Amino acid sequence: YIIISGKVKICMGSNKKEQILHIAVENDYLGYECLMKYSKYCTSSVTLTDTQTAFIPKDIFTYLMQTKPELANAFAELLSASLMRKDRKLADISYEPVRGRLAGALLELELKFKDKENSDILLTRAELASYIGSVRETTTRLLSEFREDKIIETDGGSIKVINRNKLIALSNLYN
């Protein structure tokens, strides 16, 4: 699939122990890793906003990969970038304190959720915790601290970054 519009969370696991791997946005592809491996259902995709996608049939995708070297190279680059992103995320979860991971994630998610109207991050506390490899209670406590420090504002389920410089400093503090 290719995302025409909207936001989609890519995750592994069940609803009880879900790990969000990535937030996909407009012009991102979904499912190509499993398709190129010839396996089914490596990950799950759940829409976060109204989303429009286009389906690319497996036989057409395979034919294009075999006959268009530039397309095969482009998907090889996508696979490499995906692997590097996952390696970096694993290292962050292993070595970076939760405060730094949350700050970095908020900066990244602000860009992914940015649209014409606003850049509010629309994830639940549990989803945000899953995204940074933490537990909801710790994530909620840190969000409260960030709110008290005037780094973010919250309104119901949305988070708005109001001091990017402080978030950048927090995310760089542990690198």
mmCIF file of C-alpha atoms in Angstrom, residues 7-64:
data_model
loop_
_atom_site.group_PDB
_atom_site.id
_atom_site.type_symbol
_atom_site.label_atom_id
_atom_site.label_comp_id
_atom_site.label_asym_id
_atom_site.label_seq_id
_atom_site.Cartn_x
_atom_site.Cartn_y
_atom_site.Cartn_z
ATOM 1 C CA LYS A 7 -1.402 8.812 9.515
ATOM 2 C CA VAL A 8 -0.957 5.111 10.277
ATOM 3 C CA LYS A 9 0.793 3.385 13.166
ATOM 4 C CA ILE A 10 2.824 0.317 12.280
ATOM 5 C CA CYS A 11 3.063 -2.084 15.199
ATOM 6 C CA MET A 12 3.892 -5.598 16.309
ATOM 7 C CA GLY A 13 2.320 -7.669 19.041
ATOM 8 C CA SER A 14 -1.195 -7.839 20.364
ATOM 9 C CA ASN A 15 -3.360 -5.037 21.683
ATOM 10 C CA LYS A 16 -2.269 -5.980 25.216
ATOM 11 C CA LYS A 17 1.473 -5.711 24.430
ATOM 12 C CA GLU A 18 1.711 -3.577 21.328
ATOM 13 C CA GLN A 19 5.032 -2.070 20.216
ATOM 14 C CA ILE A 20 4.686 0.836 17.807
ATOM 15 C CA LEU A 21 7.555 0.616 15.345
ATOM 16 C CA HIS A 22 6.815 3.570 13.135
ATOM 17 C CA ILE A 23 4.262 6.221 12.263
ATOM 18 C CA ALA A 24 3.683 6.250 8.514
ATOM 19 C CA VAL A 25 2.426 9.373 6.737
ATOM 20 C CA GLU A 26 1.589 10.602 3.234
ATOM 21 C CA ASN A 27 3.723 8.967 0.484
ATOM 22 C CA ASP A 28 5.005 6.203 2.793
ATOM 23 C CA TYR A 29 4.682 2.581 1.713
ATOM 24 C CA LEU A 30 3.214 -0.138 3.920
ATOM 25 C CA GLY A 31 3.849 -3.865 3.809
ATOM 26 C CA TYR A 32 6.724 -3.928 1.333
ATOM 27 C CA GLU A 33 9.124 -5.580 3.817
ATOM 28 C CA CYS A 34 6.894 -8.629 4.177
ATOM 29 C CA LEU A 35 6.053 -8.656 0.490
ATOM 30 C CA MET A 36 9.725 -8.688 -0.496
ATOM 31 C CA LYS A 37 10.345 -11.491 2.011
ATOM 32 C CA TYR A 38 7.369 -13.416 0.613
ATOM 33 C CA SER A 39 5.766 -13.699 4.034
ATOM 34 C CA LYS A 40 2.438 -12.546 5.405
ATOM 35 C CA TYR A 41 1.574 -10.216 8.225
ATOM 36 C CA CYS A 42 4.956 -9.181 9.658
ATOM 37 C CA THR A 43 3.341 -6.138 11.248
ATOM 38 C CA SER A 44 -0.067 -4.587 11.790
ATOM 39 C CA SER A 45 -1.260 -1.207 10.578
ATOM 40 C CA VAL A 46 -3.843 0.914 12.372
ATOM 41 C CA THR A 47 -5.051 4.282 11.136
ATOM 42 C CA LEU A 48 -4.638 7.205 13.522
ATOM 43 C CA THR A 49 -6.488 9.723 11.359
ATOM 44 C CA ASP A 50 -8.772 9.552 8.348
ATOM 45 C CA THR A 51 -6.567 7.786 5.832
ATOM 46 C CA GLN A 52 -6.657 7.102 2.123
ATOM 47 C CA THR A 53 -4.415 4.378 0.684
ATOM 48 C CA ALA A 54 -3.813 2.772 -2.676
ATOM 49 C CA PHE A 55 -3.307 -0.971 -2.999
ATOM 50 C CA ILE A 56 -0.472 -2.287 -5.162
ATOM 51 C CA PRO A 57 -1.176 -5.924 -6.133
ATOM 52 C CA LYS A 58 1.629 -8.391 -5.369
ATOM 53 C CA ASP A 59 1.958 -9.630 -8.974
ATOM 54 C CA ILE A 60 2.325 -6.070 -10.307
ATOM 55 C CA PHE A 61 4.792 -5.154 -7.538
ATOM 56 C CA THR A 62 6.880 -8.288 -8.231
ATOM 57 C CA TYR A 63 6.839 -7.678 -11.988
ATOM 58 C CA LEU A 64 7.958 -4.066 -11.549
#
